[in-house]
Short mmCIF file of C-alpha atoms in Angstrom, two decimals:
data_model
loop_
_atom_site.label_atom_id
_atom_site.label_comp_id
_atom_site.label_asym_id
_atom_site.label_seq_id
_atom_site.Cartn_x
_atom_site.Cartn_y
_atom_site.Cartn_z
CA MET A 23 -7.21 22.35 14.43
CA PRO A 24 -10.80 20.54 13.87
CA LEU A 25 -9.71 18.25 16.39
CA THR A 26 -13.42 16.43 15.83
CA ALA A 27 -12.59 15.63 12.21
CA LEU A 28 -9.01 14.34 13.47
CA ALA A 29 -10.15 12.22 16.00
CA GLN A 30 -12.79 10.46 13.11
CA GLN A 31 -9.51 10.37 10.63
CA LEU A 32 -7.73 8.35 13.42
CA ARG A 33 -11.05 6.02 14.09
CA PHE A 34 -11.16 5.25 10.29
CA LEU A 35 -7.19 4.67 10.13
CA LYS A 36 -7.40 2.29 13.06
CA GLU A 37 -10.19 0.41 11.72
CA ILE A 38 -8.49 -0.45 8.26
CA ASP A 39 -5.87 -1.92 10.05
CA GLY A 40 -7.79 -5.20 9.88
CA LEU A 41 -7.29 -5.09 6.35
CA LYS A 42 -3.90 -6.68 6.93
CA SER A 43 -5.62 -9.70 8.40
CA VAL A 44 -7.73 -10.55 5.28
CA VAL A 45 -6.38 -12.95 3.80
CA ARG A 46 -6.46 -13.75 -0.35
CA GLN A 47 -6.22 -16.85 -2.32
CA SER A 48 -3.01 -15.93 -4.18
CA PRO A 49 0.29 -16.53 -2.62
CA LEU A 50 3.48 -14.53 -1.95
CA LEU A 51 5.67 -14.82 -5.46
CA ASP A 52 8.36 -17.31 -2.97
CA GLY A 53 5.41 -19.24 -1.93
CA SER A 54 5.85 -18.89 1.77
CA ARG A 55 2.30 -17.96 2.47
CA LYS A 56 -0.97 -16.19 1.42
CA GLU A 57 -1.13 -12.63 0.28
CA ASN A 58 -3.12 -10.49 2.62
CA SER A 59 -5.57 -7.62 1.07
CA ALA A 60 -3.43 -4.57 2.55
CA GLU A 61 -0.22 -5.82 1.14
CA HIS A 62 -1.88 -6.30 -2.66
CA SER A 63 -3.13 -3.12 -2.27
CA TRP A 64 0.20 -1.43 -1.83
CA HIS A 65 1.78 -4.05 -4.70
CA LEU A 66 -1.39 -2.73 -6.84
CA ALA A 67 -0.65 0.83 -6.40
CA MET A 68 2.81 0.42 -7.27
CA TYR A 69 1.50 -1.09 -10.65
CA ALA A 70 -0.45 1.81 -11.12
CA LEU A 71 2.56 3.74 -10.70
CA LEU A 72 4.67 2.20 -13.03
CA LEU A 73 2.35 0.79 -15.81
CA HIS A 74 -0.01 3.25 -16.40
CA GLU A 75 1.45 3.96 -19.79
CA TYR A 76 -0.32 0.84 -21.04
CA ALA A 77 -3.74 2.00 -20.01
CA VAL A 78 -6.39 1.83 -22.61
CA GLY A 79 -6.47 5.70 -22.86
CA PRO A 80 -5.39 8.66 -20.69
CA VAL A 81 -5.88 8.23 -17.34
CA ASP A 82 -4.77 10.18 -14.09
CA ALA A 83 -2.37 7.66 -12.34
CA ASN A 84 -2.93 9.74 -8.69
CA ARG A 85 -6.73 8.86 -9.19
CA VAL A 86 -5.80 5.23 -10.18
CA ILE A 87 -3.26 5.00 -6.91
CA ARG A 88 -6.20 6.29 -4.58
CA MET A 89 -8.62 4.22 -5.96
CA LEU A 90 -6.36 1.14 -5.89
CA LEU A 91 -5.26 2.07 -1.92
CA LEU A 92 -8.99 1.92 -0.90
CA HIS A 93 -10.61 -0.65 -3.53
CA ASP A 94 -10.59 -3.55 -1.04
CA ILE A 95 -11.40 -2.04 2.50
CA VAL A 96 -14.82 -3.47 2.30
CA GLU A 97 -13.57 -6.91 2.63
CA ILE A 98 -12.55 -5.67 6.56
CA ASP A 99 -16.49 -6.54 7.03
CA VAL A 100 -16.90 -8.81 4.06
CA GLY A 101 -14.15 -10.88 3.40
CA ASP A 102 -12.16 -11.66 -0.09
CA THR A 103 -14.13 -12.59 -2.90
CA PRO A 104 -11.82 -15.30 -4.78
CA ILE A 105 -12.38 -14.95 -8.06
CA HIS A 106 -12.74 -18.85 -9.08
CA GLY A 107 -15.74 -19.04 -5.93
CA GLY A 108 -18.55 -18.94 -7.81
CA HIS A 109 -20.29 -16.74 -5.74
CA ALA A 110 -23.57 -14.79 -5.91
CA GLN A 111 -22.24 -11.71 -7.44
CA GLU A 112 -25.71 -9.38 -6.98
CA GLU A 113 -25.75 -10.58 -3.17
CA GLN A 114 -21.93 -9.60 -2.77
CA ALA A 115 -22.24 -6.44 -4.01
CA GLU A 116 -25.08 -5.41 -1.98
CA ARG A 117 -23.16 -6.62 0.80
CA GLU A 118 -20.41 -4.75 -0.29
CA ARG A 119 -22.11 -1.54 -1.06
CA VAL A 120 -23.36 -1.61 2.96
CA ALA A 121 -19.95 -2.28 4.18
CA ALA A 122 -18.31 1.06 2.21
CA ARG A 123 -21.45 3.03 3.47
CA ARG A 124 -20.10 2.09 6.91
CA LEU A 125 -16.56 2.49 6.58
CA PHE A 126 -16.17 5.84 4.47
CA GLY A 127 -18.59 7.04 6.84
CA LEU A 128 -16.66 7.02 9.78
CA LEU A 129 -14.53 9.84 7.90
CA PRO A 130 -15.93 13.45 8.40
CA GLN A 131 -17.59 15.05 5.59
CA PRO A 132 -16.86 15.84 2.69
CA GLN A 133 -13.87 13.65 2.77
CA GLY A 134 -15.76 10.37 3.50
CA ALA A 135 -18.37 11.11 0.48
CA GLU A 136 -15.38 11.85 -1.62
CA LEU A 137 -14.06 8.33 -1.28
CA LEU A 138 -17.14 6.60 -1.18
CA ALA A 139 -17.77 8.25 -4.84
CA LEU A 140 -13.78 6.88 -5.56
CA TRP A 141 -14.76 3.36 -4.54
CA GLN A 142 -18.21 3.52 -6.25
CA GLU A 143 -16.49 4.32 -9.52
CA PHE A 144 -14.16 1.57 -9.14
CA GLU A 145 -16.64 -0.87 -8.65
CA ASP A 146 -18.79 0.31 -11.44
CA ALA A 147 -15.28 0.44 -13.82
CA GLU A 148 -16.92 3.23 -16.42
CA THR A 149 -14.60 5.50 -16.43
CA GLU A 150 -11.03 5.26 -17.99
CA ASP A 151 -9.59 5.72 -14.55
CA ALA A 152 -11.99 2.66 -13.21
CA ARG A 153 -11.18 0.39 -16.18
CA PHE A 154 -7.25 0.69 -15.66
CA ALA A 155 -7.47 -0.12 -11.93
CA LYS A 156 -9.99 -2.91 -12.97
CA ALA A 157 -7.61 -4.63 -15.30
CA LEU A 158 -4.39 -4.04 -12.66
CA ASP A 159 -6.77 -5.93 -10.04
CA ARG A 160 -6.86 -8.90 -12.14
CA PHE A 161 -3.36 -8.70 -14.35
CA GLN A 162 -1.42 -8.99 -10.56
CA PRO A 163 -2.72 -12.25 -9.47
CA LEU A 164 -2.61 -13.85 -13.33
CA LEU A 165 1.20 -12.59 -13.17
CA VAL A 166 1.61 -14.42 -9.60
CA ASN A 167 -0.05 -17.46 -10.76
CA VAL A 168 2.27 -17.43 -13.84
CA VAL A 169 5.19 -16.89 -12.34
CA ALA A 170 4.20 -19.68 -9.14
CA GLY A 171 3.60 -22.72 -12.11
CA GLY A 172 -0.35 -22.37 -11.44
CA GLY A 173 -0.95 -21.42 -8.00
CA THR A 174 -4.62 -20.45 -7.76
CA TRP A 175 -5.39 -22.12 -11.01
CA THR A 176 -4.02 -25.66 -10.10
CA GLU A 177 -5.86 -25.20 -6.67
CA ASN A 178 -8.73 -24.73 -8.59
CA GLY A 179 -8.61 -26.88 -11.63
CA VAL A 180 -9.27 -23.85 -13.76
CA SER A 181 -8.87 -24.38 -17.45
CA LEU A 182 -7.15 -22.09 -20.33
CA GLU A 183 -10.78 -21.10 -21.79
CA GLN A 184 -11.66 -20.20 -17.57
CA VAL A 185 -8.75 -18.34 -17.53
CA MET A 186 -9.43 -16.33 -20.87
CA SER A 187 -12.65 -15.35 -20.06
CA ARG A 188 -12.06 -14.53 -16.44
CA TYR A 189 -9.28 -12.37 -16.57
CA GLY A 190 -9.80 -11.67 -20.18
CA PRO A 191 -12.56 -8.56 -20.70
CA ALA A 192 -11.37 -6.72 -17.57
CA ILE A 193 -8.01 -6.63 -18.50
CA GLU A 194 -8.18 -6.38 -22.17
CA ARG A 195 -10.62 -3.39 -21.83
CA GLY A 196 -8.68 -1.34 -19.77
CA ALA A 197 -4.91 -2.41 -20.43
CA PRO A 198 -5.12 -4.17 -23.85
CA ALA A 199 -1.32 -4.00 -24.55
CA LEU A 200 -1.02 -5.80 -21.18
CA TRP A 201 -3.78 -8.40 -22.20
CA ALA A 202 -1.76 -8.98 -25.14
CA GLU A 203 1.20 -9.94 -22.94
CA CYS A 204 -1.09 -12.25 -20.82
CA ARG A 205 -2.35 -14.11 -23.89
CA GLN A 206 1.48 -15.52 -24.73
CA TRP A 207 2.20 -16.06 -21.01
CA VAL A 208 -1.41 -18.30 -20.44
CA ALA A 209 -0.95 -20.29 -23.48
CA ASP A 210 2.84 -21.08 -22.63
CA HIS A 211 1.82 -21.94 -19.13
CA PHE A 212 -1.13 -24.24 -20.42
CA ALA A 213 1.01 -26.08 -23.24
CA ARG A 214 3.71 -26.88 -20.49
CA SER A 215 1.17 -28.12 -18.12
CA MET P 21 4.83 -1.03 -27.49
CA PRO P 22 8.09 -0.74 -25.64
CA LEU P 23 8.21 -4.13 -24.68
CA THR P 24 11.99 -4.28 -23.00
CA ALA P 25 10.81 -1.46 -20.90
CA LEU P 26 7.73 -3.21 -19.77
CA ALA P 27 9.99 -6.31 -18.92
CA GLN P 28 12.06 -4.30 -17.11
CA GLN P 29 8.91 -2.66 -14.81
CA LEU P 30 7.63 -6.36 -14.21
CA ARG P 31 11.00 -7.82 -13.01
CA PHE P 32 11.08 -4.62 -10.71
CA LEU P 33 7.42 -5.39 -9.75
CA LYS P 34 8.50 -9.02 -9.37
CA GLU P 35 11.42 -8.22 -7.02
CA ILE P 36 9.58 -5.82 -4.63
CA ASP P 37 7.10 -8.50 -3.89
CA GLY P 38 9.96 -9.33 -1.06
CA LEU P 39 8.94 -6.17 0.86
CA LYS P 40 6.18 -8.38 2.04
CA SER P 41 8.47 -10.70 3.95
CA VAL P 42 10.57 -7.86 6.07
CA VAL P 43 8.99 -7.67 9.19
CA ARG P 44 9.02 -4.48 11.27
CA GLN P 45 8.93 -4.31 15.36
CA SER P 46 5.41 -2.80 15.60
CA PRO P 47 2.58 -5.19 15.69
CA LEU P 48 -1.03 -5.06 14.30
CA LEU P 49 -3.46 -3.26 16.16
CA ASP P 50 -5.04 -6.63 17.40
CA GLY P 51 -1.84 -7.76 18.39
CA SER P 52 -2.19 -11.07 16.26
CA ARG P 53 1.30 -10.53 14.60
CA LYS P 54 4.03 -7.97 13.72
CA GLU P 55 3.80 -5.76 10.80
CA ASN P 56 5.43 -6.14 7.36
CA SER P 57 7.09 -3.51 5.71
CA ALA P 58 4.63 -3.76 2.41
CA GLU P 59 1.35 -3.41 4.53
CA HIS P 60 3.09 -0.78 6.51
CA SER P 61 3.74 1.44 3.11
CA TRP P 62 -0.13 0.89 2.16
CA HIS P 63 -1.24 1.93 5.54
CA LEU P 64 1.03 5.58 5.62
CA ALA P 65 0.15 6.03 1.95
CA MET P 66 -3.47 5.96 3.38
CA TYR P 67 -2.51 8.36 6.35
CA ALA P 68 -1.29 10.80 3.81
CA LEU P 69 -4.53 10.45 1.77
CA LEU P 70 -6.37 11.60 4.87
CA LEU P 71 -4.15 14.07 6.68
CA HIS P 72 -2.42 15.84 4.71
CA GLU P 73 -4.27 18.95 6.28
CA TYR P 74 -2.02 18.73 9.33
CA ALA P 75 1.01 18.97 7.16
CA VAL P 76 3.41 22.10 8.42
CA GLY P 77 2.89 23.68 5.34
CA PRO P 78 0.97 23.27 1.53
CA VAL P 79 2.18 19.65 0.63
CA ASP P 80 1.25 17.49 -2.57
CA ALA P 81 -0.59 14.66 -1.10
CA ASN P 82 -0.17 12.47 -4.13
CA ARG P 83 3.61 13.22 -4.10
CA VAL P 84 3.70 12.32 -0.36
CA ILE P 85 1.96 9.00 -1.21
CA ARG P 86 4.07 7.55 -4.09
CA MET P 87 7.03 8.90 -1.52
CA LEU P 88 5.51 6.60 0.96
CA LEU P 89 4.80 3.83 -1.48
CA LEU P 90 8.45 3.39 -1.97
CA HIS P 91 9.89 4.96 1.06
CA ASP P 92 10.97 1.38 2.36
CA ILE P 93 11.59 -0.76 -0.59
CA VAL P 94 15.33 -0.79 0.47
CA GLU P 95 14.65 -2.87 2.82
CA ILE P 96 14.09 -5.89 0.40
CA ASP P 97 17.91 -5.82 0.37
CA VAL P 98 18.92 -4.49 3.87
CA GLY P 99 15.91 -5.29 6.30
CA ASP P 100 14.28 -2.86 8.54
CA THR P 101 16.45 -0.77 10.94
CA PRO P 102 14.05 -0.50 14.63
CA ILE P 103 13.92 3.01 15.70
CA HIS P 104 15.05 1.59 18.88
CA GLY P 105 18.07 -0.52 18.02
CA GLY P 106 20.88 2.07 18.33
CA HIS P 107 22.01 1.06 14.67
CA ALA P 108 25.30 2.67 13.35
CA GLN P 109 23.18 5.36 11.46
CA GLU P 110 26.01 6.22 8.82
CA GLU P 111 26.73 2.98 7.84
CA GLN P 112 22.92 1.85 7.17
CA ALA P 113 22.43 4.88 5.41
CA GLU P 114 25.20 4.16 2.80
CA ARG P 115 23.76 0.38 2.86
CA GLU P 116 20.21 1.77 1.92
CA ARG P 117 21.79 3.78 -0.94
CA VAL P 118 23.14 0.95 -2.28
CA ALA P 119 20.04 -0.81 -2.36
CA ALA P 120 17.98 1.79 -4.01
CA ARG P 121 20.40 2.27 -6.68
CA ARG P 122 20.23 -1.22 -7.29
CA LEU P 123 16.19 -1.70 -6.98
CA PHE P 124 15.41 1.24 -9.00
CA GLY P 125 17.94 0.46 -11.27
CA LEU P 126 16.22 -2.27 -12.32
CA LEU P 127 13.40 0.27 -13.90
CA PRO P 128 13.74 1.61 -17.72
CA GLN P 129 14.96 4.96 -17.92
CA PRO P 130 13.91 7.98 -16.60
CA GLN P 131 11.58 6.14 -14.79
CA GLY P 132 13.94 4.51 -12.13
CA ALA P 133 16.10 7.73 -12.03
CA GLU P 134 12.73 9.80 -11.29
CA LEU P 135 11.72 6.95 -8.25
CA LEU P 136 15.13 7.12 -6.98
CA ALA P 137 15.43 11.18 -6.46
CA LEU P 138 11.87 10.68 -5.13
CA TRP P 139 13.42 7.83 -2.52
CA GLN P 140 16.22 10.15 -1.79
CA GLU P 141 14.03 13.36 -1.25
CA PHE P 142 12.23 11.50 1.28
CA GLU P 143 15.66 10.20 2.68
CA ASP P 144 16.80 13.89 2.74
CA ALA P 145 13.84 14.99 4.54
CA GLU P 146 14.27 18.71 3.48
CA THR P 147 11.10 19.61 1.31
CA GLU P 148 7.84 20.24 3.08
CA ASP P 149 6.53 16.74 1.07
CA ALA P 150 9.52 15.16 2.53
CA ARG P 151 9.20 16.68 6.30
CA PHE P 152 5.42 15.35 6.16
CA ALA P 153 6.31 11.87 4.67
CA LYS P 154 8.84 11.49 7.59
CA ALA P 155 6.39 12.70 9.91
CA LEU P 156 3.55 10.25 9.09
CA ASP P 157 6.54 7.34 9.20
CA ARG P 158 6.96 8.11 12.99
CA PHE P 159 3.39 9.10 13.90
CA GLN P 160 2.01 5.42 12.89
CA PRO P 161 4.09 3.59 15.13
CA LEU P 162 3.66 5.94 18.08
CA LEU P 163 -0.15 5.37 17.61
CA VAL P 164 0.45 1.70 17.52
CA ASN P 165 2.22 1.75 20.96
CA VAL P 166 -0.53 3.92 22.15
CA VAL P 167 -3.19 1.51 21.05
CA ALA P 168 -1.51 -1.48 22.22
CA GLY P 169 -1.11 -0.29 25.65
CA GLY P 170 3.09 0.13 25.26
CA GLY P 171 4.15 -1.95 22.62
CA THR P 172 7.85 -1.84 21.27
CA TRP P 173 8.22 0.94 24.49
CA THR P 174 7.72 -1.62 26.73
CA GLU P 175 9.44 -4.72 24.80
CA ASN P 176 12.73 -2.36 24.63
CA GLY P 177 12.20 -0.47 28.27
CA VAL P 178 11.74 3.33 26.51
CA SER P 179 11.07 6.13 28.43
CA LEU P 180 8.76 9.14 28.48
CA GLU P 181 12.00 11.12 27.70
CA GLN P 182 13.03 8.74 24.80
CA VAL P 183 9.55 8.53 23.42
CA MET P 184 9.62 12.28 23.36
CA SER P 185 13.37 12.49 21.62
CA ARG P 186 12.88 9.84 18.95
CA TYR P 187 9.73 10.59 17.89
CA GLY P 188 9.03 14.32 18.58
CA PRO P 189 11.40 16.19 16.32
CA ALA P 190 10.31 14.19 12.83
CA ILE P 191 6.75 14.28 13.70
CA GLU P 192 6.77 18.24 14.90
CA ARG P 193 8.83 19.32 11.93
CA GLY P 194 6.58 17.78 9.55
CA ALA P 195 2.94 17.72 11.13
CA PRO P 196 2.97 20.00 14.46
CA ALA P 197 -0.90 19.38 15.05
CA LEU P 198 -0.25 15.91 15.32
CA TRP P 199 2.53 15.90 17.08
CA ALA P 200 0.44 17.94 19.61
CA GLU P 201 -1.99 15.67 20.12
CA CYS P 202 0.65 12.83 20.52
CA ARG P 203 2.33 14.72 23.28
CA GLN P 204 -0.90 14.34 25.26
CA TRP P 205 -1.06 10.46 24.45
CA VAL P 206 2.14 9.85 25.45
CA ALA P 207 2.15 11.93 28.64
CA ASP P 208 -1.54 9.91 29.12
CA HIS P 209 0.36 6.77 28.53
CA PHE P 210 3.39 7.12 30.83
CA ALA P 211 1.32 8.45 33.87
CA ARG P 212 -0.76 5.01 33.38
CA SER P 213 2.08 2.43 32.97
#
């Protein structure tokens, strides 16, 4: 039994408990509080499990689920980056790469390197699996805002055009059938508000 | 595009947002609050992703991950059942079966039936995948209690013998190598306390 490997894996599993304390901008659907990044990751994995037939091309749902389970763990070190925040993107990306190397570096090899590569694939958003994962990561908060009657859009004074430009490309690129639905929801939402 | 199927899937995905409001007995590792069942499900999926080599036999890690992502969603209807609670087990199991049929019944077929079968497989704990998933579902809170210096054991006046009998069989049956570690942690914990 590789005891040293197990000790490394348990150290990683303890470390990522911190993702439960990273608070996002999106609320729960009942509006009782903001969502954290651990439960967001769980929910996105369920989206992938159920909705992979709407991906732009053939995807490996199991790889997409794994990608989404770990896509946010860098936030343990660098925090959440709100979509409506206006952050310096390249600087943030570099901080996230440093965090990914630290966190996945806690694991035994080659396990750590494999997960780091999967995280980087998500970030690069070039493969069909990653494009679909990225689409879901935009689709879920859009759905929350529609159900919540505005949510972070209202809080941040976001316009119809900004919703289209900030969510549209990523969702359409990975899941065009879902984006077709979203367009209608967004149009209806802004027509009402 | 199967619009009706998508509407059913989205209704299910909205419904399971409720798992984020089901509070468990176990704390976060930093002690700041109790864990909820959605973030617990995320964490267990990460345990499965990393630790499947310690399973009692060959397991399909992707199936175990899926099983753990959905193993607790019945709690949306019936709440969490604490391990140290002394509940009427058969009555609780029947309430959970009713909840599973309602929740997975929201989905289009055959998707709903497939996930209901996967949930039932977890509950039955007969296949190697399910035995390993059950082992992790006991292993994670045990690890939390050891790290937290007692946690729910201290709160409920649980003895060394009760820890051995309430956690041991499930962990040993699905992941004997992990149980060998646990035995030592538990012995050390009760020797100190």
